[in-house]
Amino acid sequence: MKATPILIVGAGPAGLAIAGRLRYRGLDFDLIEQSQEVGHAWHHHYERVHLHTVKEFSHLPHLPFPEEYPQYVSRQQLVDYLESYAAHFKIAPHFGHSLERVSREGDHWVAACANGAHFKAEHVVFATGVNRVPNRPHFDDQEDFSGTILHSKDYRNPEPFREATVLVAGMGNTGAEIALDLSEAGIPTLLSVRGPVNIVPRDFLGRPTQKTAFTLAKLPAPIGDWIGKQVQGLAFGDLRPYGLKPSAMPPARQLRETGKTPVIDIGTVAAIKAGKIKVVPELKAFTPDGAIFEDGSEHRFTHVILATGYHARLEAFLPHSESLFNADHLPKSCIGEGPHKGLYFLGFDNYQPGGILGVVYRDSARIAEAIQARLTISGS
């Protein structure tokens, strides 16, 4: 068993951020990562993806993005940055260490890994992400479908879908962007939308929506919410004729109350209006060559991409920890207290404007400060 004062779980942006903070403060730590690379998820995201948040509010602590990076950083640029960040702060994860559980033993926490390794630490920082476990719903008669079904996690680019018709199930940010990617490649694309959607433009009147969200957040909530709804109307008009039912909840309220990010549009709405993407209702049951939808309509297609989201599943690592989590199964706080003292959760606060990388920047400072204060008190 390896003893370490601080154990970080996960070498994505959140794990690297807290590692950078701790290194900057001169604190020792160990970092475990189940894959063989930092930023593993970003290495394998679909190719066209860019950050929806501007670079000035998306970098990790103590090291801004390179000046030559564009306002919206690409997937490959972020991967390069994460690798350079790890090198800059001499962060050397223990790769191939998949966490199985963390349990309390005396005054310390013990982390057990699938490969048999164990770590004993006073402080454990979970940075495993809200998008850890793909959500793969099962549909009626799914086994009868003659085509292919894959989760958006496994989508890279349109090439495998040439000469085909594709159904994208789910209109979150990922589903909207994959549908756009397919349609721009000339592939007949259906987009299944389960219910009302909140859509905001990535930029409005030349200004990033992220910056507008920060400004609106400073106003009384009813005023900020009203302005947000007006922006939606001016940007898109009435989308109901195209099969998109507007949400009654303003986008900022949806974020702060449910943790669900509005769809940040980069062209999907225009493609829908142009007839390049056909919106269909919720998928109810498969047929051998397509599916039946909630309104009773039937459509044929050869491939399905499930853009149905993910689960954090932190409870899998922490048996008997129900009191840690809210109704969405996310941590109530980034700093554990009481029986969970010494546990920290970075990158799980989905309820703030400005994107998860901004939350990572903010909360990594809080966590690093709390750890240093507790180490000072304990004399570690």
mmCIF file of C-alpha atoms in Angstrom:
data_model
loop_
_atom_site.group_PDB
_atom_site.id
_atom_site.type_symbol
_atom_site.label_atom_id
_atom_site.label_comp_id
_atom_site.label_asym_id
_atom_site.label_seq_id
_atom_site.Cartn_x
_atom_site.Cartn_y
_atom_site.Cartn_z
ATOM 1 C CA MET A 1 0.000 0.000 0.000
ATOM 2 C CA LYS A 2 1.376 3.375 -1.024
ATOM 3 C CA ALA A 3 0.944 6.222 1.480
ATOM 4 C CA THR A 4 0.408 9.709 0.117
ATOM 5 C CA PRO A 5 -0.926 12.883 1.735
ATOM 6 C CA ILE A 6 -3.265 13.604 -1.191
ATOM 7 C CA LEU A 7 -4.707 11.269 -3.812
ATOM 8 C CA ILE A 8 -6.300 12.665 -6.977
ATOM 9 C CA VAL A 9 -8.555 10.377 -9.016
ATOM 10 C CA GLY A 10 -8.707 11.213 -12.715
ATOM 11 C CA ALA A 11 -6.271 12.973 -15.071
ATOM 12 C CA GLY A 12 -8.759 14.967 -17.110
ATOM 13 C CA PRO A 13 -8.992 18.761 -16.908
ATOM 14 C CA ALA A 14 -10.285 18.698 -13.321
ATOM 15 C CA GLY A 15 -7.603 16.322 -12.069
ATOM 16 C CA LEU A 16 -4.871 18.298 -13.787
ATOM 17 C CA ALA A 17 -6.275 21.573 -12.421
ATOM 18 C CA ILE A 18 -6.101 20.500 -8.788
ATOM 19 C CA ALA A 19 -2.694 18.889 -9.402
ATOM 20 C CA GLY A 20 -1.454 22.193 -10.803
ATOM 21 C CA ARG A 21 -2.843 24.085 -7.818
ATOM 22 C CA LEU A 22 -1.202 21.698 -5.369
ATOM 23 C CA ARG A 23 2.124 21.741 -7.216
ATOM 24 C CA TYR A 24 2.034 25.547 -7.208
ATOM 25 C CA ARG A 25 1.624 25.423 -3.405
ATOM 26 C CA GLY A 26 4.442 22.899 -3.007
ATOM 27 C CA LEU A 27 2.165 20.090 -1.815
ATOM 28 C CA ASP A 28 2.887 16.443 -2.633
ATOM 29 C CA PHE A 29 0.237 14.215 -4.175
ATOM 30 C CA ASP A 30 -0.349 11.096 -6.227
ATOM 31 C CA LEU A 31 -2.709 10.993 -9.198
ATOM 32 C CA ILE A 32 -4.300 7.832 -10.576
ATOM 33 C CA GLU A 33 -5.824 7.527 -14.053
ATOM 34 C CA GLN A 34 -7.544 4.478 -15.531
ATOM 35 C CA SER A 35 -6.373 5.179 -19.097
ATOM 36 C CA GLN A 36 -2.866 5.627 -20.487
ATOM 37 C CA GLU A 37 -3.052 9.384 -21.186
ATOM 38 C CA VAL A 38 -4.030 12.687 -19.652
ATOM 39 C CA GLY A 39 -7.283 14.138 -20.906
ATOM 40 C CA HIS A 40 -8.362 10.718 -22.165
ATOM 41 C CA ALA A 41 -11.964 11.686 -22.986
ATOM 42 C CA TRP A 42 -10.812 14.650 -25.060
ATOM 43 C CA HIS A 43 -8.491 12.442 -27.096
ATOM 44 C CA HIS A 44 -11.560 10.455 -28.165
ATOM 45 C CA HIS A 45 -14.313 13.050 -28.552
ATOM 46 C CA TYR A 46 -15.809 13.566 -32.002
ATOM 47 C CA GLU A 47 -13.362 15.407 -34.192
ATOM 48 C CA ARG A 48 -15.171 18.683 -34.883
ATOM 49 C CA VAL A 49 -15.896 19.540 -31.260
ATOM 50 C CA HIS A 50 -14.689 22.874 -29.874
ATOM 51 C CA LEU A 51 -15.182 24.365 -26.437
ATOM 52 C CA HIS A 52 -18.382 26.372 -26.238
ATOM 53 C CA THR A 53 -16.761 28.645 -23.663
ATOM 54 C CA VAL A 54 -14.237 31.345 -24.534
ATOM 55 C CA LYS A 55 -10.577 30.619 -23.933
ATOM 56 C CA GLU A 56 -10.072 33.354 -21.323
ATOM 57 C CA PHE A 57 -12.525 31.565 -19.003
ATOM 58 C CA SER A 58 -11.597 27.981 -19.909
ATOM 59 C CA HIS A 59 -7.916 27.481 -19.130
ATOM 60 C CA LEU A 60 -6.551 25.676 -16.074
ATOM 61 C CA PRO A 61 -4.919 27.430 -13.097
ATOM 62 C CA HIS A 62 -1.585 29.221 -13.442
ATOM 63 C CA LEU A 63 -1.188 28.555 -17.172
ATOM 64 C CA PRO A 64 -3.358 30.369 -19.768
ATOM 65 C CA PHE A 65 -3.938 28.943 -23.228
ATOM 66 C CA PRO A 66 -1.341 29.912 -25.842
ATOM 67 C CA GLU A 67 -2.013 33.392 -27.205
ATOM 68 C CA GLU A 68 -2.416 32.077 -30.756
ATOM 69 C CA TYR A 69 -5.335 29.792 -29.803
ATOM 70 C CA PRO A 70 -8.718 30.919 -31.188
ATOM 71 C CA GLN A 71 -11.548 32.158 -28.999
ATOM 72 C CA TYR A 72 -13.181 28.717 -29.068
ATOM 73 C CA VAL A 73 -10.488 26.095 -28.567
ATOM 74 C CA SER A 74 -10.630 22.933 -30.689
ATOM 75 C CA ARG A 75 -10.507 19.378 -29.391
ATOM 76 C CA GLN A 76 -6.931 18.812 -30.579
ATOM 77 C CA GLN A 77 -5.759 22.161 -29.230
ATOM 78 C CA LEU A 78 -7.210 21.298 -25.830
ATOM 79 C CA VAL A 79 -5.514 17.889 -25.897
ATOM 80 C CA ASP A 80 -2.187 19.541 -26.709
ATOM 81 C CA TYR A 81 -2.723 22.067 -23.925
ATOM 82 C CA LEU A 82 -3.560 19.386 -21.336
ATOM 83 C CA GLU A 83 -0.429 17.458 -22.227
ATOM 84 C CA SER A 84 1.703 20.592 -22.006
ATOM 85 C CA TYR A 85 0.044 21.473 -18.683
ATOM 86 C CA ALA A 86 1.012 18.095 -17.222
ATOM 87 C CA ALA A 87 4.574 18.543 -18.450
ATOM 88 C CA HIS A 88 4.791 22.135 -17.160
ATOM 89 C CA PHE A 89 3.775 21.144 -13.634
ATOM 90 C CA LYS A 90 5.627 17.807 -13.723
ATOM 91 C CA ILE A 91 2.414 15.872 -13.201
ATOM 92 C CA ALA A 92 3.104 12.159 -13.657
ATOM 93 C CA PRO A 93 -0.089 10.121 -13.188
ATOM 94 C CA HIS A 94 -0.117 6.451 -12.291
ATOM 95 C CA PHE A 95 -1.681 5.260 -15.548
ATOM 96 C CA GLY A 96 -3.685 2.053 -15.800
ATOM 97 C CA HIS A 97 -5.085 2.487 -12.285
ATOM 98 C CA SER A 98 -8.879 2.128 -12.389
ATOM 99 C CA LEU A 99 -10.450 3.026 -9.047
ATOM 100 C CA GLU A 100 -12.857 0.495 -7.563
ATOM 101 C CA ARG A 101 -13.713 1.935 -4.148
ATOM 102 C CA VAL A 102 -12.651 4.334 -1.422
ATOM 103 C CA SER A 103 -13.265 3.451 2.219
ATOM 104 C CA ARG A 104 -12.458 4.958 5.585
ATOM 105 C CA GLU A 105 -9.827 3.179 7.687
ATOM 106 C CA GLY A 106 -8.988 4.996 10.904
ATOM 107 C CA ASP A 107 -7.825 8.534 10.187
ATOM 108 C CA HIS A 108 -7.238 7.900 6.491
ATOM 109 C CA TRP A 109 -8.991 6.917 3.316
ATOM 110 C CA VAL A 110 -7.894 3.825 1.416
ATOM 111 C CA ALA A 111 -8.387 3.660 -2.328
ATOM 112 C CA ALA A 112 -8.444 0.231 -3.962
ATOM 113 C CA CYS A 113 -7.746 -0.112 -7.691
ATOM 114 C CA ALA A 114 -8.751 -2.864 -10.086
ATOM 115 C CA ASN A 115 -5.104 -3.801 -10.689
ATOM 116 C CA GLY A 116 -4.587 -4.547 -6.996
ATOM 117 C CA ALA A 117 -2.875 -1.295 -6.093
ATOM 118 C CA HIS A 118 -3.899 0.472 -2.879
ATOM 119 C CA PHE A 119 -3.316 4.060 -1.796
ATOM 120 C CA LYS A 120 -3.632 5.403 1.737
ATOM 121 C CA ALA A 121 -4.337 9.134 1.922
ATOM 122 C CA GLU A 122 -5.662 11.761 4.312
ATOM 123 C CA HIS A 123 -7.246 13.614 1.387
ATOM 124 C CA VAL A 124 -8.880 12.194 -1.755
ATOM 125 C CA VAL A 125 -9.968 14.426 -4.643
ATOM 126 C CA PHE A 126 -12.473 12.905 -7.058
ATOM 127 C CA ALA A 127 -12.026 14.378 -10.539
ATOM 128 C CA THR A 128 -13.711 11.606 -12.509
ATOM 129 C CA GLY A 129 -16.223 13.909 -14.208
ATOM 130 C CA VAL A 130 -19.960 14.136 -14.697
ATOM 131 C CA ASN A 131 -19.614 12.323 -18.040
ATOM 132 C CA ARG A 132 -18.014 9.116 -16.779
ATOM 133 C CA VAL A 133 -20.553 6.389 -17.587
ATOM 134 C CA PRO A 134 -22.562 6.523 -20.851
ATOM 135 C CA ASN A 135 -26.321 6.344 -20.455
ATOM 136 C CA ARG A 136 -27.547 3.641 -22.845
ATOM 137 C CA PRO A 137 -31.350 3.338 -22.683
ATOM 138 C CA HIS A 138 -33.038 0.229 -24.017
ATOM 139 C CA PHE A 139 -36.016 0.572 -26.358
ATOM 140 C CA ASP A 140 -38.840 -1.802 -27.193
ATOM 141 C CA ASP A 141 -37.980 -4.263 -29.984
ATOM 142 C CA GLN A 142 -34.419 -2.938 -30.120
ATOM 143 C CA GLU A 143 -33.110 -6.413 -30.884
ATOM 144 C CA ASP A 144 -35.174 -6.507 -34.091
ATOM 145 C CA PHE A 145 -33.400 -3.504 -35.589
ATOM 146 C CA SER A 146 -31.162 -4.549 -38.472
ATOM 147 C CA GLY A 147 -28.932 -1.474 -38.365
ATOM 148 C CA THR A 148 -26.285 -0.313 -35.918
ATOM 149 C CA ILE A 149 -26.749 1.440 -32.577
ATOM 150 C CA LEU A 150 -23.888 3.253 -30.901
ATOM 151 C CA HIS A 151 -23.534 5.805 -28.144
ATOM 152 C CA SER A 152 -22.305 9.281 -29.028
ATOM 153 C CA LYS A 153 -19.194 8.446 -26.994
ATOM 154 C CA ASP A 154 -18.102 6.292 -29.943
ATOM 155 C CA TYR A 155 -18.868 8.794 -32.706
ATOM 156 C CA ARG A 156 -15.837 10.406 -34.391
ATOM 157 C CA ASN A 157 -16.849 11.799 -37.799
ATOM 158 C CA PRO A 158 -19.393 11.246 -40.621
ATOM 159 C CA GLU A 159 -17.237 8.923 -42.741
ATOM 160 C CA PRO A 160 -18.703 5.576 -41.545
ATOM 161 C CA PHE A 161 -22.204 6.848 -42.333
ATOM 162 C CA ARG A 162 -21.817 7.769 -46.004
ATOM 163 C CA GLU A 163 -24.654 6.466 -48.181
ATOM 164 C CA ALA A 164 -26.801 5.943 -45.066
ATOM 165 C CA THR A 165 -29.612 7.580 -43.125
ATOM 166 C CA VAL A 166 -28.882 8.312 -39.478
ATOM 167 C CA LEU A 167 -31.096 8.926 -36.477
ATOM 168 C CA VAL A 168 -29.538 10.955 -33.669
ATOM 169 C CA ALA A 169 -31.528 10.307 -30.490
ATOM 170 C CA GLY A 170 -31.347 13.234 -28.088
ATOM 171 C CA MET A 171 -30.958 16.968 -28.536
ATOM 172 C CA GLY A 172 -28.466 18.050 -25.946
ATOM 173 C CA ASN A 173 -25.311 19.814 -27.030
ATOM 174 C CA THR A 174 -23.715 16.606 -28.251
ATOM 175 C CA GLY A 175 -26.756 15.404 -30.199
ATOM 176 C CA ALA A 176 -27.314 18.794 -31.809
ATOM 177 C CA GLU A 177 -23.694 19.048 -32.914
ATOM 178 C CA ILE A 178 -23.424 15.466 -34.210
ATOM 179 C CA ALA A 179 -26.628 15.972 -36.222
ATOM 180 C CA LEU A 180 -25.079 19.124 -37.683
ATOM 181 C CA ASP A 181 -21.849 17.280 -38.462
ATOM 182 C CA LEU A 182 -23.726 14.562 -40.345
ATOM 183 C CA SER A 183 -25.981 16.955 -42.230
ATOM 184 C CA GLU A 184 -23.057 19.103 -43.366
ATOM 185 C CA ALA A 185 -21.569 15.960 -44.881
ATOM 186 C CA GLY A 186 -24.732 15.490 -46.945
ATOM 187 C CA ILE A 187 -26.011 12.557 -44.866
ATOM 188 C CA PRO A 188 -29.810 12.371 -44.403
ATOM 189 C CA THR A 189 -30.223 13.042 -40.689
ATOM 190 C CA LEU A 190 -33.133 12.658 -38.274
ATOM 191 C CA LEU A 191 -32.964 14.226 -34.829
ATOM 192 C CA SER A 192 -35.224 12.729 -32.169
ATOM 193 C CA VAL A 193 -36.259 15.315 -29.565
ATOM 194 C CA ARG A 194 -38.009 14.012 -26.469
ATOM 195 C CA GLY A 195 -39.539 17.201 -25.081
ATOM 196 C CA PRO A 196 -39.227 20.984 -24.821
ATOM 197 C CA VAL A 197 -35.725 22.311 -25.468
ATOM 198 C CA ASN A 198 -33.834 25.384 -24.365
ATOM 199 C CA ILE A 199 -31.555 26.684 -27.118
ATOM 200 C CA VAL A 200 -29.228 29.682 -26.919
ATOM 201 C CA PRO A 201 -26.871 31.008 -29.604
ATOM 202 C CA ARG A 202 -23.167 30.547 -28.904
ATOM 203 C CA ASP A 203 -22.729 34.182 -29.972
ATOM 204 C CA PHE A 204 -25.360 36.900 -30.217
ATOM 205 C CA LEU A 205 -24.734 40.230 -31.933
ATOM 206 C CA GLY A 206 -21.026 39.454 -31.979
ATOM 207 C CA ARG A 207 -20.809 38.750 -28.244
ATOM 208 C CA PRO A 208 -20.214 35.285 -26.700
ATOM 209 C CA THR A 209 -23.296 34.081 -24.841
ATOM 210 C CA GLN A 210 -21.044 32.949 -21.992
ATOM 211 C CA LYS A 211 -20.096 36.555 -21.273
ATOM 212 C CA THR A 212 -23.730 37.606 -21.471
ATOM 213 C CA ALA A 213 -24.623 34.838 -18.988
ATOM 214 C CA PHE A 214 -22.095 36.203 -16.497
ATOM 215 C CA THR A 215 -23.651 39.663 -16.818
ATOM 216 C CA LEU A 216 -27.212 38.373 -16.447
ATOM 217 C CA ALA A 217 -26.225 36.346 -13.383
ATOM 218 C CA LYS A 218 -25.462 39.605 -11.565
ATOM 219 C CA LEU A 219 -29.034 40.834 -12.046
ATOM 220 C CA PRO A 220 -32.047 39.779 -9.967
ATOM 221 C CA ALA A 221 -33.028 36.354 -11.283
ATOM 222 C CA PRO A 222 -36.429 37.370 -12.727
ATOM 223 C CA ILE A 223 -34.852 40.185 -14.743
ATOM 224 C CA GLY A 224 -31.966 38.068 -16.009
ATOM 225 C CA ASP A 225 -34.347 35.261 -16.912
ATOM 226 C CA TRP A 226 -36.634 37.640 -18.843
ATOM 227 C CA ILE A 227 -33.716 39.037 -20.844
ATOM 228 C CA GLY A 228 -32.525 35.509 -21.629
ATOM 229 C CA LYS A 229 -35.919 34.599 -23.072
ATOM 230 C CA GLN A 230 -35.934 37.721 -25.222
ATOM 231 C CA VAL A 231 -32.511 36.842 -26.639
ATOM 232 C CA GLN A 232 -33.804 33.384 -27.544
ATOM 233 C CA GLY A 233 -36.743 34.855 -29.417
ATOM 234 C CA LEU A 234 -34.635 37.376 -31.298
ATOM 235 C CA ALA A 235 -32.011 34.784 -32.223
ATOM 236 C CA PHE A 236 -34.286 31.963 -33.415
ATOM 237 C CA GLY A 237 -37.891 33.100 -33.728
ATOM 238 C CA ASP A 238 -40.651 30.533 -33.328
ATOM 239 C CA LEU A 239 -39.222 27.024 -33.739
ATOM 240 C CA ARG A 240 -42.468 25.128 -33.203
ATOM 241 C CA PRO A 241 -43.168 24.816 -36.970
ATOM 242 C CA TYR A 242 -39.908 22.876 -37.205
ATOM 243 C CA GLY A 243 -40.830 20.386 -34.490
ATOM 244 C CA LEU A 244 -39.017 22.089 -31.606
ATOM 245 C CA LYS A 245 -41.197 22.917 -28.625
ATOM 246 C CA PRO A 246 -39.739 25.763 -26.531
ATOM 247 C CA SER A 247 -39.110 25.213 -22.845
ATOM 248 C CA ALA A 248 -41.235 27.292 -20.477
ATOM 249 C CA MET A 249 -38.182 27.603 -18.221
ATOM 250 C CA PRO A 250 -35.673 30.357 -19.073
ATOM 251 C CA PRO A 251 -32.219 28.964 -19.924
ATOM 252 C CA ALA A 252 -30.428 30.433 -16.898
ATOM 253 C CA ARG A 253 -33.100 29.121 -14.540
ATOM 254 C CA GLN A 254 -32.875 25.682 -16.122
ATOM 255 C CA LEU A 255 -29.145 25.637 -15.469
ATOM 256 C CA ARG A 256 -29.242 26.770 -11.855
ATOM 257 C CA GLU A 257 -32.220 24.581 -10.879
ATOM 258 C CA THR A 258 -31.624 21.388 -12.849
ATOM 259 C CA GLY A 259 -27.938 21.469 -13.802
ATOM 260 C CA LYS A 260 -28.902 20.894 -17.443
ATOM 261 C CA THR A 261 -27.021 23.128 -19.852
ATOM 262 C CA PRO A 262 -29.132 24.682 -22.613
ATOM 263 C CA VAL A 263 -28.265 23.675 -26.157
ATOM 264 C CA ILE A 264 -25.588 26.102 -27.322
ATOM 265 C CA ASP A 265 -26.302 26.471 -31.005
ATOM 266 C CA ILE A 266 -23.517 26.684 -33.587
ATOM 267 C CA GLY A 267 -25.661 26.071 -36.682
ATOM 268 C CA THR A 268 -28.045 23.208 -35.927
ATOM 269 C CA VAL A 269 -31.102 25.467 -35.871
ATOM 270 C CA ALA A 270 -30.252 26.885 -39.297
ATOM 271 C CA ALA A 271 -29.809 23.345 -40.660
ATOM 272 C CA ILE A 272 -33.209 22.361 -39.249
ATOM 273 C CA LYS A 273 -34.854 25.403 -40.816
ATOM 274 C CA ALA A 274 -33.176 24.591 -44.135
ATOM 275 C CA GLY A 275 -34.548 21.038 -44.072
ATOM 276 C CA LYS A 276 -31.127 19.419 -43.756
ATOM 277 C CA ILE A 277 -32.030 17.944 -40.371
ATOM 278 C CA LYS A 278 -35.527 16.524 -39.811
ATOM 279 C CA VAL A 279 -36.800 16.767 -36.245
ATOM 280 C CA VAL A 280 -38.882 13.784 -35.080
ATOM 281 C CA PRO A 281 -40.494 13.052 -31.691
ATOM 282 C CA GLU A 282 -39.251 10.707 -28.979
ATOM 283 C CA LEU A 283 -38.332 7.210 -30.133
ATOM 284 C CA LYS A 284 -40.720 4.612 -28.712
ATOM 285 C CA ALA A 285 -39.931 1.286 -30.385
ATOM 286 C CA PHE A 286 -37.723 -0.112 -33.114
ATOM 287 C CA THR A 287 -38.775 -1.858 -36.294
ATOM 288 C CA PRO A 288 -36.408 -3.973 -38.432
ATOM 289 C CA ASP A 289 -35.524 -0.998 -40.626
ATOM 290 C CA GLY A 290 -36.309 2.019 -38.450
ATOM 291 C CA ALA A 291 -38.502 3.023 -35.549
ATOM 292 C CA ILE A 292 -41.933 4.162 -34.402
ATOM 293 C CA PHE A 293 -42.077 7.501 -32.638
ATOM 294 C CA GLU A 294 -44.246 8.999 -29.928
ATOM 295 C CA ASP A 295 -46.722 10.557 -32.365
ATOM 296 C CA GLY A 296 -47.213 7.212 -34.112
ATOM 297 C CA SER A 297 -45.109 8.138 -37.127
ATOM 298 C CA GLU A 298 -42.618 5.643 -38.517
ATOM 299 C CA HIS A 299 -39.271 6.476 -40.113
ATOM 300 C CA ARG A 300 -36.608 4.331 -41.744
ATOM 301 C CA PHE A 301 -32.888 4.651 -41.130
ATOM 302 C CA THR A 302 -29.805 2.444 -41.000
ATOM 303 C CA HIS A 303 -27.837 3.816 -38.030
ATOM 304 C CA VAL A 304 -28.683 5.218 -34.617
ATOM 305 C CA ILE A 305 -26.445 7.424 -32.511
ATOM 306 C CA LEU A 306 -27.600 7.652 -28.908
ATOM 307 C CA ALA A 307 -26.848 11.162 -27.664
ATOM 308 C CA THR A 308 -28.456 10.229 -24.366
ATOM 309 C CA GLY A 309 -25.915 11.600 -21.935
ATOM 310 C CA TYR A 310 -23.869 10.197 -19.095
ATOM 311 C CA HIS A 311 -23.855 9.482 -15.373
ATOM 312 C CA ALA A 312 -21.188 10.480 -12.863
ATOM 313 C CA ARG A 313 -21.790 7.322 -10.760
ATOM 314 C CA LEU A 314 -19.645 8.507 -7.858
ATOM 315 C CA GLU A 315 -21.690 6.319 -5.534
ATOM 316 C CA ALA A 316 -20.012 3.288 -7.126
ATOM 317 C CA PHE A 317 -16.737 4.377 -5.504
ATOM 318 C CA LEU A 318 -18.224 5.278 -2.109
ATOM 319 C CA PRO A 319 -20.525 2.663 -0.555
ATOM 320 C CA HIS A 320 -23.105 3.972 1.935
ATOM 321 C CA SER A 321 -22.552 7.575 0.888
ATOM 322 C CA GLU A 322 -26.092 8.601 -0.038
ATOM 323 C CA SER A 323 -25.990 11.718 2.143
ATOM 324 C CA LEU A 324 -23.191 13.143 -0.008
ATOM 325 C CA PHE A 325 -25.345 13.516 -3.092
ATOM 326 C CA ASN A 326 -28.311 15.575 -4.237
ATOM 327 C CA ALA A 327 -31.330 14.347 -6.198
ATOM 328 C CA ASP A 328 -29.249 14.372 -9.397
ATOM 329 C CA HIS A 329 -26.667 12.048 -7.768
ATOM 330 C CA LEU A 330 -24.069 14.814 -7.781
ATOM 331 C CA PRO A 331 -22.116 16.038 -4.721
ATOM 332 C CA LYS A 332 -23.885 18.668 -2.634
ATOM 333 C CA SER A 333 -20.566 20.405 -2.004
ATOM 334 C CA CYS A 334 -17.056 20.233 -3.397
ATOM 335 C CA ILE A 335 -15.668 19.763 0.141
ATOM 336 C CA GLY A 336 -16.780 16.833 2.262
ATOM 337 C CA GLU A 337 -17.573 17.318 5.942
ATOM 338 C CA GLY A 338 -18.418 15.156 8.932
ATOM 339 C CA PRO A 339 -17.930 11.466 8.118
ATOM 340 C CA HIS A 340 -16.789 12.507 4.646
ATOM 341 C CA LYS A 341 -14.072 14.905 5.813
ATOM 342 C CA GLY A 342 -11.041 14.544 3.587
ATOM 343 C CA LEU A 343 -13.086 13.878 0.440
ATOM 344 C CA TYR A 344 -13.312 16.500 -2.305
ATOM 345 C CA PHE A 345 -15.272 16.645 -5.565
ATOM 346 C CA LEU A 346 -14.045 18.729 -8.471
ATOM 347 C CA GLY A 347 -15.921 19.321 -11.710
ATOM 348 C CA PHE A 348 -19.388 18.206 -10.631
ATOM 349 C CA ASP A 349 -21.147 21.542 -10.061
ATOM 350 C CA ASN A 350 -23.290 21.723 -13.193
ATOM 351 C CA TYR A 351 -25.464 24.510 -11.845
ATOM 352 C CA GLN A 352 -23.281 27.555 -12.593
ATOM 353 C CA PRO A 353 -23.145 29.790 -15.688
ATOM 354 C CA GLY A 354 -20.026 29.755 -17.814
ATOM 355 C CA GLY A 355 -19.301 26.057 -18.239
ATOM 356 C CA ILE A 356 -17.685 23.288 -16.231
ATOM 357 C CA LEU A 357 -14.125 24.496 -16.895
ATOM 358 C CA GLY A 358 -14.929 27.747 -15.135
ATOM 359 C CA VAL A 359 -16.263 25.745 -12.187
ATOM 360 C CA VAL A 360 -13.090 23.654 -12.185
ATOM 361 C CA TYR A 361 -10.964 26.796 -12.040
ATOM 362 C CA ARG A 362 -12.986 28.229 -9.139
ATOM 363 C CA ASP A 363 -13.451 25.081 -7.066
ATOM 364 C CA SER A 364 -9.880 23.850 -7.508
ATOM 365 C CA ALA A 365 -8.768 26.977 -5.620
ATOM 366 C CA ARG A 366 -11.249 26.269 -2.811
ATOM 367 C CA ILE A 367 -10.183 22.655 -2.558
ATOM 368 C CA ALA A 368 -6.447 23.400 -2.612
ATOM 369 C CA GLU A 369 -6.888 26.007 0.123
ATOM 370 C CA ALA A 370 -8.942 23.627 2.266
ATOM 371 C CA ILE A 371 -6.421 20.814 1.872
ATOM 372 C CA GLN A 372 -3.480 23.051 2.744
ATOM 373 C CA ALA A 373 -5.273 24.380 5.826
ATOM 374 C CA ARG A 374 -6.092 20.878 7.041
ATOM 375 C CA LEU A 375 -2.575 19.629 6.379
ATOM 376 C CA THR A 376 -1.219 22.564 8.384
ATOM 377 C CA ILE A 377 -3.529 21.796 11.299
ATOM 378 C CA SER A 378 -2.710 18.077 11.258
ATOM 379 C CA GLY A 379 1.003 18.731 10.888
ATOM 380 C CA SER A 380 1.284 16.498 7.839
#
